[in-house]
CSV table of C-alpha atoms and ligand atoms in Angstrom, one decimal:
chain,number,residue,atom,x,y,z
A,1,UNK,CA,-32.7,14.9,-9.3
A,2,UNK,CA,-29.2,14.3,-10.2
A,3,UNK,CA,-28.9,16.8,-13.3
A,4,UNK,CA,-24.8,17.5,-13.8
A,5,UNK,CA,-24.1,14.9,-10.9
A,6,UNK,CA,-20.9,12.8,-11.9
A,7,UNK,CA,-20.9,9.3,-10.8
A,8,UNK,CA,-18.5,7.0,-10.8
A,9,UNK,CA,-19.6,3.3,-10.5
A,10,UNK,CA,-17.5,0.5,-9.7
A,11,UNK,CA,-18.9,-2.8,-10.8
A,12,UNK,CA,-17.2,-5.5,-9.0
A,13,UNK,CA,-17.6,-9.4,-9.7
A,14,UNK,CA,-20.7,-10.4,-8.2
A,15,UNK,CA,-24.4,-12.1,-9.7
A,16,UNK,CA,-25.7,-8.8,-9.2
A,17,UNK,CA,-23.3,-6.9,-11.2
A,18,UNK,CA,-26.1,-7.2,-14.3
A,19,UNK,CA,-28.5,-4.9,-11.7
A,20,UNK,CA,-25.8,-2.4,-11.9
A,21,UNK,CA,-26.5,-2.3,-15.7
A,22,UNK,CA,-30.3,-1.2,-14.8
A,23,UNK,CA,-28.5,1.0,-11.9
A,24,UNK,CA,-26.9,3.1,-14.9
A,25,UNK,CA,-30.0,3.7,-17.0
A,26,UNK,CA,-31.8,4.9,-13.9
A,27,UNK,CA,-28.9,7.2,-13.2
A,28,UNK,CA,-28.8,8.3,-16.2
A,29,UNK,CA,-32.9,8.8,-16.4
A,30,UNK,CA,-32.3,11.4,-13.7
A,31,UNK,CA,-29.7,13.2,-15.3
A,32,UNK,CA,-26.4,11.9,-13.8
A,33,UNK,CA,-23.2,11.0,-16.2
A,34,UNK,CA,-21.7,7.4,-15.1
A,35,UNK,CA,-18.2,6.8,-15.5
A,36,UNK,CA,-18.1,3.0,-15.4
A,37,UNK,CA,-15.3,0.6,-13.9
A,38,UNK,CA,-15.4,-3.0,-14.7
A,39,UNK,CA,-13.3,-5.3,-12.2
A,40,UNK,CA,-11.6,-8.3,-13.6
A,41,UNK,CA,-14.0,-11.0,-12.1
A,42,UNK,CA,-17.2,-7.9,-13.7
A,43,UNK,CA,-16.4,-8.7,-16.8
A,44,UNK,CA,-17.4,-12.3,-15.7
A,45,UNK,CA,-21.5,-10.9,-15.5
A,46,UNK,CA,-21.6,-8.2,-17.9
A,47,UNK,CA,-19.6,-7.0,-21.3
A,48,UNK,CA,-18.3,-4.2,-21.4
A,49,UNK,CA,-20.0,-3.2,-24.3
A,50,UNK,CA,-23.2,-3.3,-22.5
A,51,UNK,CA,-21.8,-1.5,-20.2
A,52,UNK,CA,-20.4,1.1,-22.1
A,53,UNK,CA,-23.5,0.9,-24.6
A,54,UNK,CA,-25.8,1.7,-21.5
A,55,UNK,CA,-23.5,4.5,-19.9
A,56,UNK,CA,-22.9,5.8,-23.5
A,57,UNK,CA,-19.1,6.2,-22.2
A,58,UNK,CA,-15.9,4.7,-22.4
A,59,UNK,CA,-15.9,1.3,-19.7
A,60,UNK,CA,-12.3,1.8,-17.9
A,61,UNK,CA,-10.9,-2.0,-17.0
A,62,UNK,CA,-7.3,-1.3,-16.6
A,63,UNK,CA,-4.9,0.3,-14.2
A,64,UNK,CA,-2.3,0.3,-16.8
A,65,UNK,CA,-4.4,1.2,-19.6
A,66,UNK,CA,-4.5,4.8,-18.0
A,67,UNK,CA,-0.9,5.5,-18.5
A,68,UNK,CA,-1.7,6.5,-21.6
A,69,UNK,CA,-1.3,10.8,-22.2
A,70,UNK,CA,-4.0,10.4,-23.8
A,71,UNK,CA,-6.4,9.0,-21.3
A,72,UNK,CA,-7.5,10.0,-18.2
A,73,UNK,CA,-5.0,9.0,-15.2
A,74,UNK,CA,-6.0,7.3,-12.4
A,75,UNK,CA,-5.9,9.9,-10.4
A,76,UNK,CA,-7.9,12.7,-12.1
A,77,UNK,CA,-10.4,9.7,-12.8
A,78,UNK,CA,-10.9,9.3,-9.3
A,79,UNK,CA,-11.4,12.9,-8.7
A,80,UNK,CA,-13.4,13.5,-11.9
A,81,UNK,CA,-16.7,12.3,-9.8
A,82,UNK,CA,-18.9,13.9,-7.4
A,83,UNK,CA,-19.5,10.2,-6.0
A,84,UNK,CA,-18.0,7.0,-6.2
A,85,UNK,CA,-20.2,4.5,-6.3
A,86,UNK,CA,-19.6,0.5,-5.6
A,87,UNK,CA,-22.7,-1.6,-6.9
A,88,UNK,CA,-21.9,-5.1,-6.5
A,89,UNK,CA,-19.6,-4.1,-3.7
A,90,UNK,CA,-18.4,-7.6,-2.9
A,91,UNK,CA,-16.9,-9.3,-0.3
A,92,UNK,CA,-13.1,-9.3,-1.9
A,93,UNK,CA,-13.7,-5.3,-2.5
A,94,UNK,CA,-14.8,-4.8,0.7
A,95,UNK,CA,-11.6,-6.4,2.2
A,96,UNK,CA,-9.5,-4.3,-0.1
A,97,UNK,CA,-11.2,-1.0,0.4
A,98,UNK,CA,-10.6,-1.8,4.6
A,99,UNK,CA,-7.6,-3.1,3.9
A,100,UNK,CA,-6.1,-0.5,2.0
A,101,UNK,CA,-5.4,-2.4,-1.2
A,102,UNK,CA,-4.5,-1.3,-4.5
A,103,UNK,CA,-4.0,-3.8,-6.6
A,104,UNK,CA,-6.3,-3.5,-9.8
A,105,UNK,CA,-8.2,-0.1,-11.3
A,106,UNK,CA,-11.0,-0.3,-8.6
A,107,UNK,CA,-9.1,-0.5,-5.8
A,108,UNK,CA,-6.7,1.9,-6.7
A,109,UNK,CA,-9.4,4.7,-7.7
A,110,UNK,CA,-10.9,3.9,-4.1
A,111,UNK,CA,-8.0,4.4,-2.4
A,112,UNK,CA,-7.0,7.7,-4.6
A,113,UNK,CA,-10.4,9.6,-4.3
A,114,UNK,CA,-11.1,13.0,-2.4
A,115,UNK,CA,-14.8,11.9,-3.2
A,116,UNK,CA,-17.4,10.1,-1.0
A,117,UNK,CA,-17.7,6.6,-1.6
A,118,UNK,CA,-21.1,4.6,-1.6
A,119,UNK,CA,-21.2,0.8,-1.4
A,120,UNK,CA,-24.4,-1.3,-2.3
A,121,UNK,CA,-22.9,-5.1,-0.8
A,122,UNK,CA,-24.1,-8.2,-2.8
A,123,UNK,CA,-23.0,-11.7,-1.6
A,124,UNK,CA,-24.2,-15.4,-0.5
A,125,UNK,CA,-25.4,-14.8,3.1
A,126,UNK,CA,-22.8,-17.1,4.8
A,127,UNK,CA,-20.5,-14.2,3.1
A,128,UNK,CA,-21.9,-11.4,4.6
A,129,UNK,CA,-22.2,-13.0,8.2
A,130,UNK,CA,-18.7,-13.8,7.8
A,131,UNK,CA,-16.4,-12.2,10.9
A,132,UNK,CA,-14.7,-10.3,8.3
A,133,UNK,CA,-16.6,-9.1,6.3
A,134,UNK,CA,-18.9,-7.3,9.2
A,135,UNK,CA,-15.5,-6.7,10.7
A,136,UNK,CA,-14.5,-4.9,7.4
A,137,UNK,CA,-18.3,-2.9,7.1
A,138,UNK,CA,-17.6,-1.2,11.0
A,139,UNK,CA,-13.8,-0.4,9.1
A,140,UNK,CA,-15.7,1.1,6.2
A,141,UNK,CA,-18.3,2.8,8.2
A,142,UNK,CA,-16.1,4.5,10.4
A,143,UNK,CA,-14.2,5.8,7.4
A,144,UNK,CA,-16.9,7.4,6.3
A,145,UNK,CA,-17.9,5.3,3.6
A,146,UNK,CA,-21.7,5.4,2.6
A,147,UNK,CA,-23.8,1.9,2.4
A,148,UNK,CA,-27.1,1.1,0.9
A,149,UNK,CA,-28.5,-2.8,1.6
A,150,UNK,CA,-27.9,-5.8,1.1
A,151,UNK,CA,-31.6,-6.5,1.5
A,152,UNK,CA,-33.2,-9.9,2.7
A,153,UNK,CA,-34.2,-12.3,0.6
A,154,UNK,CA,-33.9,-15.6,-1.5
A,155,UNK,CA,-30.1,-15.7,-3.4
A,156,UNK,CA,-29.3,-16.9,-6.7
A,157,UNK,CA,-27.9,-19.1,-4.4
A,158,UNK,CA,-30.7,-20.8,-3.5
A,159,UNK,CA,-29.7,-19.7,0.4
A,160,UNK,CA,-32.4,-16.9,2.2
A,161,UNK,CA,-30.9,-14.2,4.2
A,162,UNK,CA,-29.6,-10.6,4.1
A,163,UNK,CA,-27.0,-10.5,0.9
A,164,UNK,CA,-29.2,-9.3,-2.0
A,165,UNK,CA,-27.7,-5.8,-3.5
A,166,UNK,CA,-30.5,-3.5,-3.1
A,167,UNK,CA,-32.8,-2.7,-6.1
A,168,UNK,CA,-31.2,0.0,-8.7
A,169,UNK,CA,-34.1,2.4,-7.2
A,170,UNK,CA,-32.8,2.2,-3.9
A,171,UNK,CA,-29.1,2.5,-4.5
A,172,UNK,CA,-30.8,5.7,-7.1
A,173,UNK,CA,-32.5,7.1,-3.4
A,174,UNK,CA,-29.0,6.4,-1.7
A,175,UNK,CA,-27.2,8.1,-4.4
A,176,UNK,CA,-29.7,11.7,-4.3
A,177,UNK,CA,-29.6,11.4,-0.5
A,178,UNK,CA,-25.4,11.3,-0.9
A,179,UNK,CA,-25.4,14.4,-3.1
A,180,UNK,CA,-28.1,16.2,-1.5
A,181,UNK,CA,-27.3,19.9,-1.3
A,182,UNK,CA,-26.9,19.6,2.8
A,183,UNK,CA,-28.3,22.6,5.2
A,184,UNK,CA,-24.3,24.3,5.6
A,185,UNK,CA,-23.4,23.5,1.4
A,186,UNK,CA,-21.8,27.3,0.1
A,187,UNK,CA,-20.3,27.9,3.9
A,188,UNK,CA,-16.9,27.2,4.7
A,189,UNK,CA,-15.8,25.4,8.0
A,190,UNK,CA,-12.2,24.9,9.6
A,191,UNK,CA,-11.7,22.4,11.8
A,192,UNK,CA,-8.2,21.6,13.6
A,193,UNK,CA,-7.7,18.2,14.7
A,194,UNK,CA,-5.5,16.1,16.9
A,195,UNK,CA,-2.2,17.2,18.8
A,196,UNK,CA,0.7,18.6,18.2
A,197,UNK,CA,4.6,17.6,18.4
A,198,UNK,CA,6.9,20.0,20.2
A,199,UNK,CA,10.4,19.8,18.9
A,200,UNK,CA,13.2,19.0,22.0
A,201,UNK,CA,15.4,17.9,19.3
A,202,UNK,CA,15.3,16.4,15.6
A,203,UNK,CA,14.1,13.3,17.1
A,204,UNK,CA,12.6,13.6,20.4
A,205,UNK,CA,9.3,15.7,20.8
A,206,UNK,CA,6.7,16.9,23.4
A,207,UNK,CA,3.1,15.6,22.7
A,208,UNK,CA,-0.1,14.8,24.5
A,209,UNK,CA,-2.8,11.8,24.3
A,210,UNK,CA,-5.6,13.6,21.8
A,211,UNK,CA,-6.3,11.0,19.2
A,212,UNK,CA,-8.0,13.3,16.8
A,213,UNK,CA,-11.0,11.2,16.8
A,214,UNK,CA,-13.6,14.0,17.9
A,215,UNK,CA,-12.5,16.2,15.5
A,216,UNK,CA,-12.2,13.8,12.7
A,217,UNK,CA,-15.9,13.0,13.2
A,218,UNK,CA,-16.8,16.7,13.5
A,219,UNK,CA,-15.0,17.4,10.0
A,220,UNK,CA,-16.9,14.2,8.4
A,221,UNK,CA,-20.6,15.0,10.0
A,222,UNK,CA,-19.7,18.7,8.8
A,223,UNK,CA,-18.9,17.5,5.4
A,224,UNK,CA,-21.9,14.8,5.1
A,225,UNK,CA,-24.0,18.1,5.8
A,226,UNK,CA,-22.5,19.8,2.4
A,227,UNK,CA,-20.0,21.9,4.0
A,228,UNK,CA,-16.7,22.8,2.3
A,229,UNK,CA,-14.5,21.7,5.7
A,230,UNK,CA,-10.6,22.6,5.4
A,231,UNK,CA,-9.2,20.4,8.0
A,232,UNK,CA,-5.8,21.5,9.5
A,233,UNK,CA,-4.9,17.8,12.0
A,234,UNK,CA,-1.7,17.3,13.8
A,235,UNK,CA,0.0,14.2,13.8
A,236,UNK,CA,-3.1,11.9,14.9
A,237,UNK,CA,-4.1,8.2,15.6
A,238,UNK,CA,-6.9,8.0,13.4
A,239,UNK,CA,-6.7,8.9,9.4
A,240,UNK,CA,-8.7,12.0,8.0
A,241,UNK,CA,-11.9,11.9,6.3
A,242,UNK,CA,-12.9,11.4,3.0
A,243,UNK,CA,-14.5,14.9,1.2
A,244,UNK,CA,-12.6,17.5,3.2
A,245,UNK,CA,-9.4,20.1,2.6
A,246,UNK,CA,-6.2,18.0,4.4
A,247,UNK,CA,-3.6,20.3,5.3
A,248,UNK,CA,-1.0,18.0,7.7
A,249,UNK,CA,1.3,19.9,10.7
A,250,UNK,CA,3.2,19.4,13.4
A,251,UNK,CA,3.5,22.1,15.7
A,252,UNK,CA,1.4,24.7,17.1
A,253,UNK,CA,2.9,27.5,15.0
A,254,UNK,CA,2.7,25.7,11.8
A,255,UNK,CA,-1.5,25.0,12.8
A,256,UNK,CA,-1.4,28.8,13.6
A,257,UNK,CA,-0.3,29.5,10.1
A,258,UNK,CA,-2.1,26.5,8.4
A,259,UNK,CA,-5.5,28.4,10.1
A,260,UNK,CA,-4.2,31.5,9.1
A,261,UNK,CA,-4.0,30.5,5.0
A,262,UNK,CA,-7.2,29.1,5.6
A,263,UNK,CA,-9.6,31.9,6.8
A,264,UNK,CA,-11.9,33.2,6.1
A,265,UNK,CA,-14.1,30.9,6.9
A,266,UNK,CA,-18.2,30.7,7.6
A,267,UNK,CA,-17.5,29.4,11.1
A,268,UNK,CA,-14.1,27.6,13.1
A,269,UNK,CA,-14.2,24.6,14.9
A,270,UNK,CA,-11.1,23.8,17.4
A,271,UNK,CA,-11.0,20.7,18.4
A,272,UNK,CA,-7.1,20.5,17.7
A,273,UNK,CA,-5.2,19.6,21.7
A,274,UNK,CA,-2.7,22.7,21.1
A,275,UNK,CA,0.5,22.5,23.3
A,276,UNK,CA,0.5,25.7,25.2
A,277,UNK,CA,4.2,25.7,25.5
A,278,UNK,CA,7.2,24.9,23.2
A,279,UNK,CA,10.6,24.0,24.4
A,280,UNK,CA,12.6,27.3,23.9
A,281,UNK,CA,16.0,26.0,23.6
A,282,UNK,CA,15.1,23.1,21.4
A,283,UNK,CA,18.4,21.6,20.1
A,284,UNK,CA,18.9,21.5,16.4
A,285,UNK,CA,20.8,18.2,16.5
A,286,UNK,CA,20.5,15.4,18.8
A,287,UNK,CA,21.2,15.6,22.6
A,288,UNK,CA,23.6,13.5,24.0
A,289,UNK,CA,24.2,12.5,27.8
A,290,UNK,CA,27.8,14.3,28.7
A,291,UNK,CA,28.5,11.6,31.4
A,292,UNK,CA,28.3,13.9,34.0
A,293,UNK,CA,24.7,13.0,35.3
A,294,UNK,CA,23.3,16.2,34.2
A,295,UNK,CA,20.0,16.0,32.7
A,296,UNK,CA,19.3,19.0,29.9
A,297,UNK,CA,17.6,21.7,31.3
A,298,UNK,CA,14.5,22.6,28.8
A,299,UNK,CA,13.2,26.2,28.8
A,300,UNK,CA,9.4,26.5,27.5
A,301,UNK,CA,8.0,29.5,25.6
A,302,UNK,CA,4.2,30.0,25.1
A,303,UNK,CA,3.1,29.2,21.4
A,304,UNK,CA,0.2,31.0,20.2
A,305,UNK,CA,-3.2,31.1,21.1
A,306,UNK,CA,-4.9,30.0,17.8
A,307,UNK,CA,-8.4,29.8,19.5
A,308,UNK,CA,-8.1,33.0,20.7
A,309,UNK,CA,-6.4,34.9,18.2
A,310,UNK,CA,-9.1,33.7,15.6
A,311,UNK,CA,-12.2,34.9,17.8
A,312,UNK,CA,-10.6,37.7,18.5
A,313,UNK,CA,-10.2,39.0,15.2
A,314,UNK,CA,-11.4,42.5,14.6
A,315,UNK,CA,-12.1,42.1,10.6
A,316,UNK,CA,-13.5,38.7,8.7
A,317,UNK,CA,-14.1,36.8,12.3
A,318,UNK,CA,-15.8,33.6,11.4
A,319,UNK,CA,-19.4,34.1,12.2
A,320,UNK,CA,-19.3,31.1,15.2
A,321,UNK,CA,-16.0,30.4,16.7
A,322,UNK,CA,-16.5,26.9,19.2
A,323,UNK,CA,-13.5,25.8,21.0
A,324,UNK,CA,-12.8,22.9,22.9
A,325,UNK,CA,-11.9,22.7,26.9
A,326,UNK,CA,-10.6,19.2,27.7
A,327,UNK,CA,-10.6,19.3,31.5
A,328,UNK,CA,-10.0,17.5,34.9
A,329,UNK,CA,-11.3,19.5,37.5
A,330,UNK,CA,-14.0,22.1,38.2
A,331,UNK,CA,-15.0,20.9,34.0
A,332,UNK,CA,-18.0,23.8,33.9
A,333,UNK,CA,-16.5,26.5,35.5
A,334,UNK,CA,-12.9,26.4,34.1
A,335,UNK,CA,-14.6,25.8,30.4
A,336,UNK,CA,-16.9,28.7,31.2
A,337,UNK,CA,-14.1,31.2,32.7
A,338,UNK,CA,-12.0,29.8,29.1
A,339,UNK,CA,-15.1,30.9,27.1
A,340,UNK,CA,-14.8,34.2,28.4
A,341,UNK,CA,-11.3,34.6,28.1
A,342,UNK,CA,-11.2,33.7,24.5
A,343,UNK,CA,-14.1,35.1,23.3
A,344,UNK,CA,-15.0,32.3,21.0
A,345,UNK,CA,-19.2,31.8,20.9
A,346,UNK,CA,-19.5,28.3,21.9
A,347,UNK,CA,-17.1,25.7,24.5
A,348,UNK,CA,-16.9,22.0,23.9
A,349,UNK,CA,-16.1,21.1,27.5
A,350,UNK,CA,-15.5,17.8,28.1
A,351,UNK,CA,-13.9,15.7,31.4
A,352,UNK,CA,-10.6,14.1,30.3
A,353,UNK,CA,-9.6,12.8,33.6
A,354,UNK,CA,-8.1,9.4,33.1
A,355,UNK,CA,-11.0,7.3,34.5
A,356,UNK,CA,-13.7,8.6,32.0
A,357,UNK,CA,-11.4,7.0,29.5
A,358,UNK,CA,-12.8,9.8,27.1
A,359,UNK,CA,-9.0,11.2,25.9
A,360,UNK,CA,-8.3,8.4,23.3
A,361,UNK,CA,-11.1,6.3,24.1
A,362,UNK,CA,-15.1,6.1,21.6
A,363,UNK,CA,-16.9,8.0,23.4
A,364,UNK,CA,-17.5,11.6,24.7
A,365,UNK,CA,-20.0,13.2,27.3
A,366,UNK,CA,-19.8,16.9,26.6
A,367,UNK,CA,-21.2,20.3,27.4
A,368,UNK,CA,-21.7,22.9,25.1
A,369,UNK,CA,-21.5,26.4,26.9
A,370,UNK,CA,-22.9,29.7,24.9
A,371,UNK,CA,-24.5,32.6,25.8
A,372,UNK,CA,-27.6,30.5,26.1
A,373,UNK,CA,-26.1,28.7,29.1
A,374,UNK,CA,-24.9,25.2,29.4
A,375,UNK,CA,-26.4,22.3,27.3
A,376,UNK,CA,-25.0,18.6,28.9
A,377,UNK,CA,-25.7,15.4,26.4
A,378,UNK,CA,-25.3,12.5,27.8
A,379,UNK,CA,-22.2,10.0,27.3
A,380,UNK,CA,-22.6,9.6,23.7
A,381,UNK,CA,-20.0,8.3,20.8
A,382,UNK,CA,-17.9,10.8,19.3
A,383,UNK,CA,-19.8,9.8,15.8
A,384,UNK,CA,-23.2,10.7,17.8
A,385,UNK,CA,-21.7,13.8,19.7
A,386,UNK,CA,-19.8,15.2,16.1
A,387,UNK,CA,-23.3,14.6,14.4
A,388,UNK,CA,-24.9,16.5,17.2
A,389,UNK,CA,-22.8,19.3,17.1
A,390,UNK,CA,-22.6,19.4,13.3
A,391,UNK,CA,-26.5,19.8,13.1
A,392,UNK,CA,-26.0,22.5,15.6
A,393,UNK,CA,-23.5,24.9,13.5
A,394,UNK,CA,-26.0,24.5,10.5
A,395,UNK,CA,-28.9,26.1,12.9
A,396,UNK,CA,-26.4,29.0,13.7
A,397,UNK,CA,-25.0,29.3,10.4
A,398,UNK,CA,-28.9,29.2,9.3
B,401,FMN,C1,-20.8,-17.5,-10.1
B,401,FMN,C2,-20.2,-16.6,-9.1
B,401,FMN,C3,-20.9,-15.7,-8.4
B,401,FMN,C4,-20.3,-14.9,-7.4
B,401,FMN,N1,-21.0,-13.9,-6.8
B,401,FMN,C5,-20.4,-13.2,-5.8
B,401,FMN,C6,-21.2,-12.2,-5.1
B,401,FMN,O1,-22.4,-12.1,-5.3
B,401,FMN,N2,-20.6,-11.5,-4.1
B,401,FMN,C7,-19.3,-11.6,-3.9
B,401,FMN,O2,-18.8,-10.9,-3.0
B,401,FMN,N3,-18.5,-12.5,-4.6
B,401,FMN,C8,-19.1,-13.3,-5.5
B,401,FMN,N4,-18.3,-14.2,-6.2
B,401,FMN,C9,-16.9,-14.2,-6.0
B,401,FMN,C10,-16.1,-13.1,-6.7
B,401,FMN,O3,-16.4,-13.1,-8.1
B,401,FMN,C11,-14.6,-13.1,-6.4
B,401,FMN,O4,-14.4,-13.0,-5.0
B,401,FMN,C12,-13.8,-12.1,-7.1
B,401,FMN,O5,-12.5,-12.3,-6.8
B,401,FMN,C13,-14.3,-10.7,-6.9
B,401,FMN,O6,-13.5,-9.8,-7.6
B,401,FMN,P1,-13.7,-8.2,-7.5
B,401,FMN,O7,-14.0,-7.9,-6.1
B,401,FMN,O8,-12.5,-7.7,-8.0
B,401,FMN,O9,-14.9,-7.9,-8.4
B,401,FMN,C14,-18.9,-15.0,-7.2
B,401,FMN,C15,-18.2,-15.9,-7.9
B,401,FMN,C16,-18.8,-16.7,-8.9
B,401,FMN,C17,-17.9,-17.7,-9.7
């Protein structure tokens, strides 16, 4: 049932858009409100007004419409949803939504929601074979973007193949499995992310090779599972995702404080690579060579130990504390003897040397050490390994 669900549904400019107008009233049959948004080329397949008529709400069309005080920005409509849905989701919006474009009211609210985004494709088969447009689905899908269909079948086309949006009941089934109430919804997870940048000077830093990808997956898997996730990420390769608390730093101290302002929390992931040491006598303005040959002579301090600081806590620990050992050598006993000396529950060890290719690389073989021993998983992707361990903090938060 989706009784006080809020969808948004984009209707972009495909034959299919007049399925979308069925889509609403079966929304709307199960309780959901739909916000509608025509696209340009929409309004090509359906009015408006039977848009509106169906939805029994105002149809939004224009970007610049919304400027209005009296309206509903662009923004706030874009947050105003508990999903966004796309139903036709064509080829062009697909390309924009990969692409980052923001050109028109749909793109832009795609690009400006803190929402997940569901996409039911609809296009002639040659279209959906197309390079780029399965080029743009692995994009969306390693966003995090949700897709339902196409389906196989005979085109108004006339051509046969997969490209047929998926009927409204299906996209309805996609749509209550999206906001299902997942196993960790009411409980609280931080996650930290990526590296950090040590200051030498205002332009120079100290950094090391995490990309951020493991613990972008972990935040998504963790959010896909109903979990409010604040995610505090150093400066990473890859962007965060969609449906989860963003709070951006730099340095280790600033994470410390970031997971500070963020506990309590139900349970605390680290996946964040935390330099162990700043540069002490980091230079407020930019070093310069004196001529004489001398190179600077930097002095390190140790920054703080987040991971264990946090499981250490005496009042309002998080309930499971897992941290991460990225390792070359000895990988089972050093992330065993770093268990202890923490005192977090569970260790992420992982081998990073460089010929595993794991450090900035897909994929990830880890083992998982607890008090119930050591659990290995083979190599798997860090999608597969993040949904893995995701499903495993719902059974301990259980
Ligand atoms: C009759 C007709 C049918 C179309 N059907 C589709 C379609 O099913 N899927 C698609 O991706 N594009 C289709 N297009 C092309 C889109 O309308 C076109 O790419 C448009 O720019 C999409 O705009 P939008 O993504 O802003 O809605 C069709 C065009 C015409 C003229």
């Amino acid at each position: 049932m989706l009784a006080g669900k809020r969808i948004l549904l984009i209707v972009g400019g495909g034959i299919a858009a007049f399925k979308s107008l069925d889509l609403i009233r079966r929304l709307r049959e199960r309780g959901a409100t739909v916000t509608p948004v025509l696209t340009r080329a929409a309004e090509e397949f359906v009015t408006p007004l039977s848009t509106s008529a169906l939805a029994g709400q105002k149809v939004y069309r224009d970007l610049f419409d919304l400027t209005d005080e009296a309206e509903m920005g662009h923004i706030e409509l874009s947050r105003a949803a508990d999903l966004v849905v796309v139903a036709p989701a064509t080829a062009d919006l697909m390309g924009k939504m990969a692409g980052g474009l923001a050109n028109d009211l749909a793109s832009t609210l795609l690009m400006a929601t803190d929402k997940r985004v569901l996409i039911a494709p609809a296009m002639n088969v040659r279209m959906w074979e197309h390079p780029a447009t399965q080029r743009n689905l692995a994009t969306l899908k390693g966003d995090g973007v949700l897709t339902v269909g196409p389906d196989v079948g005979d085109m108004a086309c006339g051509e046969h193949g997969p490209g047929r949006m998926s009927e409204p009941l299906a996209i309805v089934d996609a749509v209550e499995a999206a906001l299902l109430d997942g196993p960790l919804k009411g409980k609280h997870v931080l996650v930290t992310s990526g590296p950090t940048h040590e200051p030498i000077d205002p332009v120079r830093y100290i950094a090391n090779r995490s990309s951020g990808a493991q613990g972008t997956a972990i935040a998504r898997s963790l959010a896909a599972l109903g979990a409010n996730v604040t995610f505090v990420t150093g400066p990473a390769d890859v962007p965060p995702p969609l449906g989860v608390k963003v709070v951006k730093v730099q340095t280790a101290s600033e994470m410390k404080e970031a997971v500070d302002a963020a506990l309590p929390a139900d349970a605390a992931v680290f996946a964040a690579a935390v330099a162990d040491w700043r540069v002490a006598n980091a230079s407020g303005s930019k070093m310069k060579k004196d001529g004489s040959g001398n190179a600077p002579a930097l002095e390190f301090t140790e920054n703080p130990d987040i991971l264990a600081g946090v499981s250490q806590m005496k009042k309002d620990r998080p309930k499971l504390v897992v941290g991460f050992a990225a390792e070359t050598d000895d990988v089972q006993a050093n992330a065993t003897a770093k268990r202890k000396r923490k005192g977090c529950d569970w260790i992420v060890a992982n081998d990073v040397s460089p010929e595993t290719g794991i450090m900035g690389g897909s994929e990830n073989a880890v083992t998982i050490i607890s008090d119930e021993g050591a659990e290995s998983w083979p190599r798997l992707t860090k999608d597969q390994v993040a949904a893995k361990i995701a499903a495993k903090i719902a059974g301990a938060l259980a």
